mmCIF file of C-alpha atoms in Angstrom:
data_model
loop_
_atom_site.group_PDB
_atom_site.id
_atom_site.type_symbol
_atom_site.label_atom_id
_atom_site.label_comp_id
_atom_site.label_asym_id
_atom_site.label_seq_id
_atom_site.Cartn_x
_atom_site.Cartn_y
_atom_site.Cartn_z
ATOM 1 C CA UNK A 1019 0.000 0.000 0.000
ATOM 2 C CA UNK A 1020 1.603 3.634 -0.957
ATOM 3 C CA UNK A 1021 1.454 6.100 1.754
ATOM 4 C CA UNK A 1022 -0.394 8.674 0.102
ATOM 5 C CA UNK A 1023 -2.643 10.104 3.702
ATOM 6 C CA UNK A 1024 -0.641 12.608 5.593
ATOM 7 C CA UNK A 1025 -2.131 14.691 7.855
ATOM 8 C CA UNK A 1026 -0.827 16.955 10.771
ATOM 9 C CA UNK A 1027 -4.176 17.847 12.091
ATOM 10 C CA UNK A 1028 -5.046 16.762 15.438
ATOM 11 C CA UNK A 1029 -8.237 15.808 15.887
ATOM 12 C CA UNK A 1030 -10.155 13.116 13.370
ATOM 13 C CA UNK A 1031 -13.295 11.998 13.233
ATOM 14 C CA UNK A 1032 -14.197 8.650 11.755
ATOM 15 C CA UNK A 1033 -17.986 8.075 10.899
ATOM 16 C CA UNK A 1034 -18.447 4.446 8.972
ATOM 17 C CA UNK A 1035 -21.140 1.883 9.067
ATOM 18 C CA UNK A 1036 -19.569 -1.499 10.746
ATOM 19 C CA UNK A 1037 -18.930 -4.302 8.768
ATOM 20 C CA UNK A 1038 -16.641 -4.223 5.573
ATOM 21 C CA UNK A 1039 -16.265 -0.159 5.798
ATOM 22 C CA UNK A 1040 -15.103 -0.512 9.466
ATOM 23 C CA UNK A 1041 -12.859 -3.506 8.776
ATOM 24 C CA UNK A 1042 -11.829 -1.005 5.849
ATOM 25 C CA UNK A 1043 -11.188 1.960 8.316
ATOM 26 C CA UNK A 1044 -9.140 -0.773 10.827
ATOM 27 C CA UNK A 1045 -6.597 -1.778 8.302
ATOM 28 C CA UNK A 1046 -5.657 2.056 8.021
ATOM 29 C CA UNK A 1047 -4.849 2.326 11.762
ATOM 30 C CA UNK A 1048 -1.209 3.445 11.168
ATOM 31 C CA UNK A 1049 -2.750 6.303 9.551
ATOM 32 C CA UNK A 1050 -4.990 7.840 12.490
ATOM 33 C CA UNK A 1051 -3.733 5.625 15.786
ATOM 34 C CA UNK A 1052 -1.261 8.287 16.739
ATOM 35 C CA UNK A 1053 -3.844 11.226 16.695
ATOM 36 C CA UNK A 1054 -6.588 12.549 18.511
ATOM 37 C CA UNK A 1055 -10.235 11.104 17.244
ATOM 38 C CA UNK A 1056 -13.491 9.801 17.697
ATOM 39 C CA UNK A 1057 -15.477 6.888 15.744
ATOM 40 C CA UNK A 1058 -19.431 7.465 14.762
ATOM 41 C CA UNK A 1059 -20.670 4.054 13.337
ATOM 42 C CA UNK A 1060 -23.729 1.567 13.965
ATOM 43 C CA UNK A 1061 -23.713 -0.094 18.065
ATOM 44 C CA UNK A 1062 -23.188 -3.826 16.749
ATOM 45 C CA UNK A 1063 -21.179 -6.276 18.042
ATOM 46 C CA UNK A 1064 -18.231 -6.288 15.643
ATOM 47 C CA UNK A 1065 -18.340 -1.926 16.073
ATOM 48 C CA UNK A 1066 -18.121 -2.979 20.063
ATOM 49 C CA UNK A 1067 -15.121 -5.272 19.657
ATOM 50 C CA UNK A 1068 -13.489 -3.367 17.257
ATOM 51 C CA UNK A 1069 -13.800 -0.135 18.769
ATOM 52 C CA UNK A 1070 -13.729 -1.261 22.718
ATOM 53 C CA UNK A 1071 -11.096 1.106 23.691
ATOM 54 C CA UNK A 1072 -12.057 4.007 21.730
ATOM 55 C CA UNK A 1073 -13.872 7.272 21.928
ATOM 56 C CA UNK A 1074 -17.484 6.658 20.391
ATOM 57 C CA UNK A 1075 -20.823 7.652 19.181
ATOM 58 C CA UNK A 1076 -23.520 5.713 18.156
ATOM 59 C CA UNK A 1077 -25.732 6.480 15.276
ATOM 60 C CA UNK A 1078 -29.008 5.475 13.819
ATOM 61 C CA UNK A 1079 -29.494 2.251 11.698
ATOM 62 C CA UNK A 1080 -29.747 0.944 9.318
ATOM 63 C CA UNK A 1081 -29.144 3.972 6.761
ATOM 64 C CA UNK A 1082 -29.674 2.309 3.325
ATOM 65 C CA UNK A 1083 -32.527 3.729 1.785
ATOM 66 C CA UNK A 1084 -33.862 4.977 4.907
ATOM 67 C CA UNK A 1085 -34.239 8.373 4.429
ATOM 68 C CA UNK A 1086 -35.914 8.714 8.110
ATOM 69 C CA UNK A 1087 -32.626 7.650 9.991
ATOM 70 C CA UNK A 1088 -30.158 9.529 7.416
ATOM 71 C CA UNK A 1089 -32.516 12.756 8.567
ATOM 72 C CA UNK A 1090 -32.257 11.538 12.423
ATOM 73 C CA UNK A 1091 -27.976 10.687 11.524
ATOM 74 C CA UNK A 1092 -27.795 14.350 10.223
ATOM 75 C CA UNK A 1093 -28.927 16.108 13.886
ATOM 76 C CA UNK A 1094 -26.667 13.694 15.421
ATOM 77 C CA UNK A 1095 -23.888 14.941 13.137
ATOM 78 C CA UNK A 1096 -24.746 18.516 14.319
ATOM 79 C CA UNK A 1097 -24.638 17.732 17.840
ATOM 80 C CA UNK A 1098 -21.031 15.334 17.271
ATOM 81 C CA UNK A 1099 -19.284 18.255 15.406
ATOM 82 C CA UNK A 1100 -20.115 20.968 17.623
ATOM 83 C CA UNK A 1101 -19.313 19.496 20.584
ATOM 84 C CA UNK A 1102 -16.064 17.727 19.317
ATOM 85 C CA UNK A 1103 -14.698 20.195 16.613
ATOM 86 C CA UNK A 1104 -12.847 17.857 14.563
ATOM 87 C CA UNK A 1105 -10.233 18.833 11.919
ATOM 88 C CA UNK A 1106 -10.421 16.283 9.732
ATOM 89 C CA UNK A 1107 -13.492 13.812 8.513
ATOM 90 C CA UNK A 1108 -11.722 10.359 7.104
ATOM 91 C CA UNK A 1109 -14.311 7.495 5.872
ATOM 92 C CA UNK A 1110 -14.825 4.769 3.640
ATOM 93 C CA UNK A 1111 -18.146 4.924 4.205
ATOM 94 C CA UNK A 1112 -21.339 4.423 3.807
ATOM 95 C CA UNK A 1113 -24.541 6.574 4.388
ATOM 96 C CA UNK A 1114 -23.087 8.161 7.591
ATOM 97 C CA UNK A 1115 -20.338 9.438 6.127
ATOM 98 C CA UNK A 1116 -22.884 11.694 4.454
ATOM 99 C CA UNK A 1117 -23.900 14.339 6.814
ATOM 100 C CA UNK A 1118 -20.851 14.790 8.474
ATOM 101 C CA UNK A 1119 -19.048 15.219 4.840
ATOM 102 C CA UNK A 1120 -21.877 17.943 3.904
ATOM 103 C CA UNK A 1121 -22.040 19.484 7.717
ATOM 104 C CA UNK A 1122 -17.847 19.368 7.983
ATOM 105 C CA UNK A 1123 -17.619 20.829 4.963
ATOM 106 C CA UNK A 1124 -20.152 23.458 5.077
ATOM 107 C CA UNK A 1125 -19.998 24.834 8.316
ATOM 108 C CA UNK A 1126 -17.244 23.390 10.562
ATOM 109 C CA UNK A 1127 -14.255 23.794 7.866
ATOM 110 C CA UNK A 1128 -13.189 20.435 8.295
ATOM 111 C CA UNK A 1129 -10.614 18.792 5.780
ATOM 112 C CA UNK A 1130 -12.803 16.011 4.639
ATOM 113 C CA UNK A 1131 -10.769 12.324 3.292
ATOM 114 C CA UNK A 1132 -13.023 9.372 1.411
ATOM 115 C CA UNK A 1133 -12.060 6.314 1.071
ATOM 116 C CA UNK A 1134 -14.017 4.438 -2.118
ATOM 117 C CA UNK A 1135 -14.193 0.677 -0.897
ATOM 118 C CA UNK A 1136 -12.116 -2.581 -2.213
ATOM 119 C CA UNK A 1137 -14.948 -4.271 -3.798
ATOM 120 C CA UNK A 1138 -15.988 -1.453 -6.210
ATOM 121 C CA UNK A 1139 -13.708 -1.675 -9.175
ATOM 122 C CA UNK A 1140 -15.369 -0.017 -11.881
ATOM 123 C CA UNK A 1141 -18.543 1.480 -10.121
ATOM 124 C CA UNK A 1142 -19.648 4.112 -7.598
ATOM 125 C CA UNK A 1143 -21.089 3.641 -4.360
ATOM 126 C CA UNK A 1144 -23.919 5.953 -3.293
ATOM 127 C CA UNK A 1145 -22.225 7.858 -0.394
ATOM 128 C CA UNK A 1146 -19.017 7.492 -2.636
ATOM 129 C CA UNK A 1147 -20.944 9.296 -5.512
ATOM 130 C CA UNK A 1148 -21.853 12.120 -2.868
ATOM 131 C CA UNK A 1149 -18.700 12.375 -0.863
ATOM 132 C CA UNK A 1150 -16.685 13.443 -3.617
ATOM 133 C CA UNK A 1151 -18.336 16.615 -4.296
ATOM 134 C CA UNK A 1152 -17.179 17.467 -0.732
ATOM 135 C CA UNK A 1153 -13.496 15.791 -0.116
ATOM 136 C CA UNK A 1154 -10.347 17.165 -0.352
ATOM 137 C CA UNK A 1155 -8.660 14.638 -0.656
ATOM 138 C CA UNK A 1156 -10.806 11.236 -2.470
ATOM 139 C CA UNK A 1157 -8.898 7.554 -2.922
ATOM 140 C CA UNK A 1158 -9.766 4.741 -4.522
ATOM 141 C CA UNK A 1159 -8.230 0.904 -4.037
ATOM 142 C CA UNK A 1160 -8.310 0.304 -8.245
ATOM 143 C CA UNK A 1161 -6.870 1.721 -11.011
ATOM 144 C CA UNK A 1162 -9.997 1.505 -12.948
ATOM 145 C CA UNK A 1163 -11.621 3.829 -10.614
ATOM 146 C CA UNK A 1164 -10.338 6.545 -11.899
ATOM 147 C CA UNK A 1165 -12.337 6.875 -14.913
ATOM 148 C CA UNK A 1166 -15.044 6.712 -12.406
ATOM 149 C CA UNK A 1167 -13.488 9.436 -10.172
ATOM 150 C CA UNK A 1168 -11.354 11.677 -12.394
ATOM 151 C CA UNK A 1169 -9.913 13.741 -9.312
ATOM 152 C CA UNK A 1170 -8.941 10.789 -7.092
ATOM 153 C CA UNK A 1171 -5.594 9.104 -5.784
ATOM 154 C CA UNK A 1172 -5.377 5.446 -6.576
ATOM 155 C CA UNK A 1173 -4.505 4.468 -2.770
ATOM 156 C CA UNK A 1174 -4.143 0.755 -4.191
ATOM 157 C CA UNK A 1175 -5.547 -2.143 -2.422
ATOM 158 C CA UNK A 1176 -5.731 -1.506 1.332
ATOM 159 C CA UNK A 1177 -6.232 -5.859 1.955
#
């Protein structure tokens, strides 16, 4: 894997659904262990393993489609940001990754990283397709994604 993510900023915070785009998130650790952050993902048991000794929030699930929990996600967002003033907003995704890209961006002037998952080669994921309008900085895992995502790194394959 290159080392393409630098960052001196102190403070990160890290909203992903569990599952794949945590697992995703866990295999970057060098990146983020050695700063300041907070996680925002889904309370399920792999989330509580994974994330046992860190600083977390729980958000509303599931997100897909559900338009009612990405509205209840986006005042939680609010709440998260204000009170923790991150400087940075790193996912891979999905759906939560959404309001806290558009809030961070929009009105806490946070740098804002996406991470396009392994498994889409040639496609775009939804909060993928959304998240880019907002990132600074946008990586993908394949070369192929770049005629997908003309302004992103190819990070290669993070597995």
């Amino acid at each position: 894997m290159k080392k393409i993510i630098k960052f001196n900023e102190t403070k990160i915070c890290i909203p992903v659904s569990s599952g794949g785009h945590l697992t995703h998130m866990m295999l970057l650790k060098p990146f983020w262990e050695s700063h300041e952050r907070f996680w925002v993902t889904f309370n399920k048991i792999d989330a509580e393993s994974q994330l046992k000794e860190e600083k977390k929030y729980w958000c509303y699930y599931p997100t897909n489609g559900n338009f009612f929990n990405l509205f209840r996600n986006f005042f939680l967002a609010i709440k998260i940001l204000k009170k923790e003033k991150p400087d940075i907003i790193i996912s891979t995704g999905a759906a939560i990754s959404i309001p806290f890209f558009w809030l961070g961006k929009k009105f806490f002037h946070c740098k804002c990283i996406y991470i396009e998952v392994f498994d889409r080669i040639n496609s775009s994921t939804k909060s993928g397709k959304f998240c880019y309008k907002y990132a600074d900085e946008f990586y993908v895992q394949w070369e192929e994604m770049l005629d997908v995502y003309p302004k992103a790194k190819c990070l290669g394959k993070i597995f």
